Amino acid sequence: MEPLIITVAPVGAEATRQDNPNLPLTPREIANEAIRCAEKGASIIHLHVRDEDGKATQAKEIFQGTIALIKENSNVIIQTSTGGASWMTAEERLQPVELKPEMATLTTGTVNFGEEIFSNPMPMVEIFAKAMVAQGVKPEIEVFEVGMIYNALRLVQKKILQLPLHFDFVMGVPGGIPGEARHLLHLIESIPAGSTWTVAGIGRSELSLGMMAIVMGGHVRVGFEDNVYYTKGVLSDGNFQLVERIARIGKEIGRPVATPEQARRILGLAQ
Ligand code: KMH
Ligand code: ZN
């Protein structure tokens, strides 16, 4: 099996310091956390940023500053979010793609997101996909529901995207596909042969689904965007602790972590 690509999602758009006081918020804090996670075995940073008040933003300048700080001390792959937060406009969300990150997320459908709606109508998804292709950015297809796989394949049929695709199964969002083993099997069976995939389990499913992915040849995402706990009722000291644990488990069951260079080769990114 390929080495294990660990993605860390250190901040997200929703988590607050009330959820975990160790949540990084400023560009410097996010960069330091990203670098520490890279040292522990993460090869992709799934990046959201916050404004001066700690509120989610997709401002290009804040992404640019944060990415520059990360790159000073790490060659980790930067994957900017285009999901942003559910209340943002499409124009706001797409901004970081102009910075030509190596990767960006592409959610290929609309889903209930707790009490809100994470809106991704297909005409908007097509615009996002075309922008990524034009800027040489590899999309990671964010799958909150099985139908989103087939929406992504429609973009392939329309020759907007090309195979092989890289999928992230985001499982356990209230309103999306539950974070259960049988659903992960169904998702894996639904993607074309030759695809790569990772899993982001929300809350307590982060660890159980991550372990399944390690055994099944997939890859794993961890981090405070998805889960702020280390174990039930015990907050994590930092994202680095979640990365360290999944790297250790991977190593012990025969999937040592991928370096960023190995991850680039596995994902077909320019070396
Ligand atoms: N914050 C969610 C509404 C992504 O980064 O692409 C969407 C999200 C997905 O986080
Ligand atoms: Zn995200």
PDB file of N, CA, C and O and ligand atoms in Angstrom, residues 12 46 48 81 84 105 221 225, ligand 2:
ATOM      1  N   GLY A  12     -10.671  25.367  10.369  1.00  0.00           N
ATOM      2  CA  GLY A  12     -12.034  25.350   9.838  1.00  0.00           C
ATOM      3  C   GLY A  12     -12.707  26.703   9.946  1.00  0.00           C
ATOM      4  O   GLY A  12     -12.064  27.725  10.224  1.00  0.00           O
ATOM      5  N   HIS A  46      -5.150  21.545   5.072  1.00  0.00           N
ATOM      6  CA  HIS A  46      -6.440  22.042   4.572  1.00  0.00           C
ATOM      7  C   HIS A  46      -6.691  23.367   5.292  1.00  0.00           C
ATOM      8  O   HIS A  46      -6.931  23.395   6.500  1.00  0.00           O
ATOM      9  N   HIS A  48      -8.240  27.013   6.235  1.00  0.00           N
ATOM     10  CA  HIS A  48      -9.206  28.109   6.394  1.00  0.00           C
ATOM     11  C   HIS A  48      -8.468  29.192   7.154  1.00  0.00           C
ATOM     12  O   HIS A  48      -7.507  28.909   7.880  1.00  0.00           O
ATOM     13  N   SER A  81      -9.379  26.078   1.296  1.00  0.00           N
ATOM     14  CA  SER A  81     -10.818  25.788   1.261  1.00  0.00           C
ATOM     15  C   SER A  81     -11.488  26.693   0.242  1.00  0.00           C
ATOM     16  O   SER A  81     -11.149  27.873   0.137  1.00  0.00           O
ATOM     17  N   GLY A  84     -15.356  27.583   2.576  1.00  0.00           N
ATOM     18  CA  GLY A  84     -15.525  28.732   3.465  1.00  0.00           C
ATOM     19  C   GLY A  84     -16.532  28.413   4.558  1.00  0.00           C
ATOM     20  O   GLY A  84     -16.451  27.376   5.209  1.00  0.00           O
ATOM     21  N   THR A 105     -10.338  22.732  -2.221  1.00  0.00           N
ATOM     22  CA  THR A 105     -11.488  21.840  -2.093  1.00  0.00           C
ATOM     23  C   THR A 105     -12.585  22.226  -3.083  1.00  0.00           C
ATOM     24  O   THR A 105     -12.730  23.394  -3.456  1.00  0.00           O
ATOM     25  N   ARG A 221      -7.800  12.477   7.129  1.00  0.00           N
ATOM     26  CA  ARG A 221      -7.757  13.882   7.571  1.00  0.00           C
ATOM     27  C   ARG A 221      -8.132  13.948   9.048  1.00  0.00           C
ATOM     28  O   ARG A 221      -9.079  13.290   9.473  1.00  0.00           O
ATOM     29  N   GLU A 225     -10.970  21.371  12.714  1.00  0.00           N
ATOM     30  CA  GLU A 225     -12.146  21.661  11.878  1.00  0.00           C
ATOM     31  C   GLU A 225     -13.200  20.573  12.069  1.00  0.00           C
ATOM     32  O   GLU A 225     -14.401  20.846  12.029  1.00  0.00           O
TER      33      GLU A 225
HETATM   34 ZN    ZN B   2     -12.895  23.029   5.350  1.00  0.00          ZN
END
